Structures are given as structure tokens and as C-alpha cells.
Amino acid sequence: MHIIQSPRFGQRILAIFVCLVTAVLAVMPSVSVSFQSLVSDTVSYISGTVLEVVEEDLTPSDLKGGPQLGEQTLTIELKDGSQITLTNYLTNTHNILAREGMRVVVCVDAPENVEPYYTLYQYDRSVGLGVAVAIFLLLMLLVGGEKGFYATLALAFSLVFLLKITVPVIYSGGSPILAGLAMVLVSTAVTVFLIYGLSPRGVLGIGVVLAGEFVACGLFLLFSVLLHLSGFKSGDAENLLVAAQNTGLNISTVLFAATMIASLGAVMDVAVSLLSALWEVRLADPDITGRGLWRAGLRMGRDMIGTMSNTLIFAFAGGSLTTLLVLMTYGTDPVQLLHSDYIALEMAHGLCGTCAVILTVPLASLVSAAVYPKWRTPELSQVSQ
């Protein structure tokens, strides 16, 4: 008989360890890239402040809701203290309307023995991004409490691991499947153990999440065969061909790794949410049977399936809206669009994630029904976080 005790102490020890690992990975020098198709050693981007709009000639755009077009002459003080004057051209596609006191980023092209050339690159968004992140962290801590902090830490670790380990390994010719699998295993373990602590519930959660991931990967293999998909069908494959010839990048299995990583969030969401909900049901009714937990899990899971499937579809629609509008502009035939690589890839990704979420519901319910009744529940004060 297992007794589930408060994992708070283990969570805190693990949180300290994850913080240290995340910090080490973040400051670790990036892996040197052996090949770059474009090298711009003479180009740099420097933040600065607009001191004065010396002159401007602007006219409204003919487009509905369009920006002002024309040009400005600006005096800008760069962060190194130097002052420059440049001409800022405003078009429909590149429109950085500068005002006095505004923070901007300047592109400096300074080849050796040549006078530097300055262009206005973009708004300086560092303050805005900082405020957005601060609001996110504040809400996580206010609403999520200690577990909100653990969730944020797990997110930070996963992002750093992806950028510092997974992507460089794949680019350098490592196996995308193994790199993606490592990403999934490590991220799942860190996230679930931070939420549940180093406990049997944590092990159970990891098992369910990984089982859902294997379902997603298996379905993607099936869909790849049915739809004749490979990494060479992706929209960026053409841009990666030269890199593959010089670094050994395995383009053919990049899509498989991308599916593993993309479906992880949805599968983890449903698995952990359902396991936690059923554990609360077990705490509220210690005499509930495995059959009762199974039925409760299916009832709650069906509601999750309804909302999660909409989430995945809306995410696809929102991310693809601009592309679909462009295809309409080109007068793309519906039959042509239906059988295109773009639609096939998006459908495969979306359906794999949705199917994995659907099958995670009965899996989590079955595991909970089989295991939870055998665990003696502690007092509620012991498990409250």
C-alpha cells in the first residue's frame, strides 16, 4: 500500500537544481555553427534614442487602415553616446514611424575602410517585452502560487534546453529523432516532477505523458505514409538544402522531431490535468472504486477533448490566416490547395496532436482507476500546496 505524502520538500530541492541547470545552460557559450549561408560580420544592430525629427514628408496610405508613407530625417543618439543622422523611409511593408524620445534599433553596416551606413531597423521593444513578461510572471505567481513558480521555471528550462541543446544538435547533423526524444523526456520529467514532486504521482504522470507522445508519433508515421510526407516537403526545406550539404543536417526526419515537440504541450496539459482532477476526486471520496474513477475520468476528459480540439484548430487557423489570405490572392484552386504540401503538413500536425489528446483521456483514466484506489490517501492538509 502506497502513501502519498507531501512532496513539497522534494519540489524545492528539485527547483533549486533546475534553476542552477537552467542558468548554466543560459550562460553556456553557444555551439559554434560550422556553416552559415549568409555571413554579415560587418553588420550590427544598436539601440538608440531619437533626439529630433529634423524633417518629414508623410502622406496617408491608400490602403484601408494603412500607415503613413514617406520619409523622415532623424537625429539619433546611439547607446555608445555617438550621434548620427539618417533618412527613414516609410512604406506599407516597412513602416517605423519615429517620434522624438522614442527608443529604436539602428542597423549599422560598417565594412572596413568604408563610411558606415545607417538604417532604421525597428522599434526598440525591450521595455515592452519586459513588461509583457513581468505581467505573465505576476499572474503566474498570484494565481498559481508556488506551483505557478514551478510551472514558469519548467517553461524557462524547456526553452533554454531547446535553444541551447536540441536545435544546435539537429543543425550539426545529429539525429532529429533522438534530439527530439531527449527534449520530450527531459522537459516532461522536469515539468511533471516540479508539479507533483519526486513522488509516485510524478512517475505516473510522466508515464502517461510519454504514452500519449508515442501515440502522436505513431500516428504521424502513419499519416506520413498516407500523405507522402517527409522533411523535404516542408516550406523551409529549400532553404535548408545548402545547410544539409555542409553540416549533415538530416532534413528527412526533422518533421518527425517537430511533431514530437509540438504535441508535447497539449498531451501534457490533458494528462496532468486529468490525473490531478481524478486524484482530487479520490481525496474527496476515499471509498470510490476504480470503476467510479474510470467513469469520472471519461466524463471530465470528454469536456477536455471538446475544448482542446477547438484550441488546436483555432491555433492552426490563427497561425495560417495570413497564408490562406495570400493563397486567395493568388487565386489558388481549391483542389490545388487541398492536395498541397502545406495543407497536408498542417493537417498531419493538427490531427496527430488532437488524436493524441483524445487517446490520452482514456489512458489517464485507466491508469488512475487502476492505481489510485490502492493508495491510502493522506489528510488534505498534507497534500494542499
Tab-separated table of N, CA, C and O in Angstrom, residues 8 10 42 64 71 99 123 131-132 162 170 196 228 288 304 314 327 330 338 364:
chain	number	residue	atom	x	y	z
A	8	ARG	N	6.497	18.610	-1.054
A	8	ARG	CA	6.952	19.992	-1.140
A	8	ARG	C	8.465	20.111	-0.970
A	8	ARG	O	9.113	20.869	-1.685
A	10	GLY	N	10.841	17.902	-1.634
A	10	GLY	CA	11.496	17.420	-2.845
A	10	GLY	C	11.331	18.390	-3.994
A	10	GLY	O	12.250	18.575	-4.803
A	42	THR	N	30.095	42.517	-40.812
A	42	THR	CA	30.206	43.977	-40.762
A	42	THR	C	28.911	44.648	-40.306
A	42	THR	O	28.878	45.863	-40.132
A	64	LYS	N	-6.858	50.586	-46.706
A	64	LYS	CA	-7.747	50.721	-45.566
A	64	LYS	C	-6.988	50.421	-44.276
A	64	LYS	O	-6.445	49.337	-44.102
A	71	GLU	N	9.014	59.790	-45.909
A	71	GLU	CA	10.351	59.691	-45.353
A	71	GLU	C	10.548	60.709	-44.244
A	71	GLU	O	9.859	61.742	-44.183
A	99	ARG	N	9.320	59.146	-33.473
A	99	ARG	CA	8.981	60.381	-32.798
A	99	ARG	C	10.086	60.716	-31.796
A	99	ARG	O	10.809	59.857	-31.325
A	123	TYR	N	11.537	49.310	-34.005
A	123	TYR	CA	11.337	49.873	-32.672
A	123	TYR	C	12.148	49.066	-31.654
A	123	TYR	O	12.310	47.845	-31.803
A	131	VAL	N	7.815	44.311	-19.895
A	131	VAL	CA	6.531	44.500	-19.223
A	131	VAL	C	5.612	43.300	-19.453
A	131	VAL	O	4.942	42.822	-18.526
A	132	ALA	N	5.577	42.786	-20.696
A	132	ALA	CA	4.726	41.632	-21.001
A	132	ALA	C	5.144	40.415	-20.180
A	132	ALA	O	4.299	39.701	-19.619
A	162	LEU	N	15.794	23.739	-25.439
A	162	LEU	CA	15.504	23.683	-26.876
A	162	LEU	C	16.515	24.493	-27.674
A	162	LEU	O	17.053	24.017	-28.689
A	170	ILE	N	20.568	19.163	-33.783
A	170	ILE	CA	19.927	18.809	-35.053
A	170	ILE	C	20.633	19.501	-36.215
A	170	ILE	O	20.909	18.878	-37.253
A	196	TYR	N	4.393	17.695	-9.324
A	196	TYR	CA	3.990	16.649	-8.387
A	196	TYR	C	5.040	16.352	-7.317
A	196	TYR	O	4.741	15.694	-6.320
A	228	HIS	N	2.282	10.904	-48.045
A	228	HIS	CA	3.575	11.032	-48.738
A	228	HIS	C	4.339	12.261	-48.238
A	228	HIS	O	4.741	13.132	-49.027
A	288	ILE	N	-14.245	5.622	-3.221
A	288	ILE	CA	-14.594	5.458	-4.632
A	288	ILE	C	-13.821	4.290	-5.239
A	288	ILE	O	-12.660	4.034	-4.894
A	304	MET	N	-12.720	18.026	-21.822
A	304	MET	CA	-11.391	18.488	-22.227
A	304	MET	C	-11.178	18.297	-23.721
A	304	MET	O	-10.615	19.158	-24.400
A	314	PHE	N	-8.162	26.238	-33.736
A	314	PHE	CA	-8.065	27.692	-33.770
A	314	PHE	C	-6.612	28.144	-33.853
A	314	PHE	O	-6.293	29.167	-34.470
A	327	LEU	N	-2.915	32.874	-50.377
A	327	LEU	CA	-3.316	31.871	-51.367
A	327	LEU	C	-4.569	32.317	-52.114
A	327	LEU	O	-4.713	32.072	-53.319
A	330	TYR	N	-3.598	34.744	-54.771
A	330	TYR	CA	-3.031	34.091	-55.945
A	330	TYR	C	-4.075	33.324	-56.748
A	330	TYR	O	-3.749	32.718	-57.774
A	338	LEU	N	-6.100	21.758	-51.522
A	338	LEU	CA	-6.376	20.552	-50.747
A	338	LEU	C	-5.242	19.546	-50.854
A	338	LEU	O	-4.902	18.867	-49.881
A	364	ALA	N	-5.193	8.065	-19.265
A	364	ALA	CA	-5.042	8.633	-17.924
A	364	ALA	C	-6.140	8.123	-16.991
A	364	ALA	O	-5.881	7.855	-15.804
